[in-house]
JSON list of C-alpha atoms in Angstrom, two decimals:
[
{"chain": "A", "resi": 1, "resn": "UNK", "atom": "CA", "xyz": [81.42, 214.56, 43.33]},
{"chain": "A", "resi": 2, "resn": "UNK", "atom": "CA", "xyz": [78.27, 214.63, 41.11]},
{"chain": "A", "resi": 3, "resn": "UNK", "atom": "CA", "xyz": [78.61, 212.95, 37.41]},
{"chain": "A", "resi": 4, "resn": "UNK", "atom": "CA", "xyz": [78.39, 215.19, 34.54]},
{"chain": "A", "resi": 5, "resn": "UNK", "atom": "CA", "xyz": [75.02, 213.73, 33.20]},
{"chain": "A", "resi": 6, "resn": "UNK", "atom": "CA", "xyz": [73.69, 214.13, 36.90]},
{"chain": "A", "resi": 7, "resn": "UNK", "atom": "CA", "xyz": [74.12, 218.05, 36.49]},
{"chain": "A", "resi": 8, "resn": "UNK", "atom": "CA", "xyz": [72.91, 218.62, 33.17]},
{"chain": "A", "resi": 9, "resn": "UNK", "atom": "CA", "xyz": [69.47, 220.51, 33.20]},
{"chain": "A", "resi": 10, "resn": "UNK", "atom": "CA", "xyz": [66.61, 219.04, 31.97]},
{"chain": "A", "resi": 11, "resn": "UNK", "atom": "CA", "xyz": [64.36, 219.98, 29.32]},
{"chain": "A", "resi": 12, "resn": "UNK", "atom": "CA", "xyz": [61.11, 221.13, 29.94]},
{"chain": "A", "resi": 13, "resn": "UNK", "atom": "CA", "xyz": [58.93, 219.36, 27.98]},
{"chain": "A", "resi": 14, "resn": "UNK", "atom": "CA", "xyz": [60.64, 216.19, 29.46]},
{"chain": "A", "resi": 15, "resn": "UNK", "atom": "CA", "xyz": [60.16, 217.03, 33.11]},
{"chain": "A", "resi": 16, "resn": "UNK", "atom": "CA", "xyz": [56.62, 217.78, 31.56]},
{"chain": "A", "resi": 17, "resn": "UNK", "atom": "CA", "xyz": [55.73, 214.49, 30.28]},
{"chain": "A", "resi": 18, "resn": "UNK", "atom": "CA", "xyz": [57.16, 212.79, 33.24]},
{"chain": "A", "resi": 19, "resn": "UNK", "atom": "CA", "xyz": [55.25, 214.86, 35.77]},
{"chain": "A", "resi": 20, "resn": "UNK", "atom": "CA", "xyz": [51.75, 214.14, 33.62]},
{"chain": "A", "resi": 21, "resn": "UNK", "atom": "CA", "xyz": [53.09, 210.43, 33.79]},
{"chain": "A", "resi": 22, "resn": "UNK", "atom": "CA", "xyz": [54.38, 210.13, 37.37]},
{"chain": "A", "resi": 23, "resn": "UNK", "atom": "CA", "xyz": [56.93, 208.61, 35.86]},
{"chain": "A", "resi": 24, "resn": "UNK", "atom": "CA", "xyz": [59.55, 207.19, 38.53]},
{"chain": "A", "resi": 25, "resn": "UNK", "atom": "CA", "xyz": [62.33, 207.52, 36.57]},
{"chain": "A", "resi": 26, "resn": "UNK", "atom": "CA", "xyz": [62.55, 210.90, 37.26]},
{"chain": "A", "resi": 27, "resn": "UNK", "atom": "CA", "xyz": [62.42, 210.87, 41.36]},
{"chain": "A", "resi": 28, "resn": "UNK", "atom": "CA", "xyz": [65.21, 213.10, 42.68]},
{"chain": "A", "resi": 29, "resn": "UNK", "atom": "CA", "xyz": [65.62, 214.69, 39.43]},
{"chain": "A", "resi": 30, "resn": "UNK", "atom": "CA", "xyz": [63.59, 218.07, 40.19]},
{"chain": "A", "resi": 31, "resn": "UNK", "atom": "CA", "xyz": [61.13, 219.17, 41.70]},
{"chain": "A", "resi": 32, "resn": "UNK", "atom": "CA", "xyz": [57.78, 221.36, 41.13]},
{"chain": "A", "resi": 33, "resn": "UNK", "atom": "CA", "xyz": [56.22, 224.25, 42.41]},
{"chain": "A", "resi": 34, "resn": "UNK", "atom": "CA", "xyz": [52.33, 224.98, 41.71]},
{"chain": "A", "resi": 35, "resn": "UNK", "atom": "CA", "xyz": [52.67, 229.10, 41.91]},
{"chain": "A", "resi": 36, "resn": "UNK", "atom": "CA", "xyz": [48.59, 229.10, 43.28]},
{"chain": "A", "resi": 37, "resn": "UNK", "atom": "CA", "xyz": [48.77, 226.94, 46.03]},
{"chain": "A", "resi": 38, "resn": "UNK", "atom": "CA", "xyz": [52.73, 227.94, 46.79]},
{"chain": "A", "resi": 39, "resn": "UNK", "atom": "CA", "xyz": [53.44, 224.00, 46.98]},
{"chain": "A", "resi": 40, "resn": "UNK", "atom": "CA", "xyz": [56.31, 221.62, 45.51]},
{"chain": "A", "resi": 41, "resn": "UNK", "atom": "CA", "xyz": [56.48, 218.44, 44.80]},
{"chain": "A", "resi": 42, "resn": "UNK", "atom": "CA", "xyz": [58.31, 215.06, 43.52]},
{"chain": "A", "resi": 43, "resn": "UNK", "atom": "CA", "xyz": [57.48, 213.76, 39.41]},
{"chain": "A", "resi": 44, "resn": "UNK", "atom": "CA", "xyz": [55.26, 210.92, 41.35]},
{"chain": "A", "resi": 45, "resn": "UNK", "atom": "CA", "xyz": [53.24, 212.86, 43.49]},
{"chain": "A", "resi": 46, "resn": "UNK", "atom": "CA", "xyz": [49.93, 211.31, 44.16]},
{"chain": "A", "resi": 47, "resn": "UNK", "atom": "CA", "xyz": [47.95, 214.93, 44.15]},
{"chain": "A", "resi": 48, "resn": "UNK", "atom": "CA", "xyz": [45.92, 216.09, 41.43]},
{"chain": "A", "resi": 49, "resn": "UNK", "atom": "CA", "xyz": [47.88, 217.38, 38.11]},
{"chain": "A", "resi": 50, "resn": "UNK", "atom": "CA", "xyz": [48.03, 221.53, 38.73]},
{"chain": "A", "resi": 51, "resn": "UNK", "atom": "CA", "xyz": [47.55, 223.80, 35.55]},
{"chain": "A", "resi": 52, "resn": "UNK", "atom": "CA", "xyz": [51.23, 223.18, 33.37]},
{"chain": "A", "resi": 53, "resn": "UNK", "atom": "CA", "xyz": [51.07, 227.17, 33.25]},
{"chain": "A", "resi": 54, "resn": "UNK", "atom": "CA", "xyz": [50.99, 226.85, 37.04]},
{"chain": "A", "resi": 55, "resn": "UNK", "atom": "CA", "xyz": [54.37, 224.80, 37.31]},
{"chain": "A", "resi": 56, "resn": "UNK", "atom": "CA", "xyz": [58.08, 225.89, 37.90]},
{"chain": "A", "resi": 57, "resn": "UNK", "atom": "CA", "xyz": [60.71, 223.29, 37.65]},
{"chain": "A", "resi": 58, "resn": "UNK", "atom": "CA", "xyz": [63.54, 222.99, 40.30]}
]
């Protein structure tokens, strides 16, 4: 059974910030998908920082 806080959605701008910040925190929390290249990807992904106007969260 999943917690309350662990089913609250996150806010946008704070999945933003940790995404620019690879922060580790995050990992497992969502996801991202770069519409362009039709990839996803973990908050601490290595590859270069897509376009913010590129990104859905999951």
């Amino acid at each position: 059974m999943q917690s309350a806080s662990s089913r609250m959605l996150l806010d946008p701008s704070v999945c933003e910030q940790a995404r620019l910040t690879r922060d580790i925190r995050f990992d497992g929390l969502f996801f991202t998908a770069v519409k362009t290249t039709r990839i996803y990807c973990r908050p601490v992904c290595p590859a270069p920082t897509p376009k913010s106007s590129n990104i859905t969260y999951y």
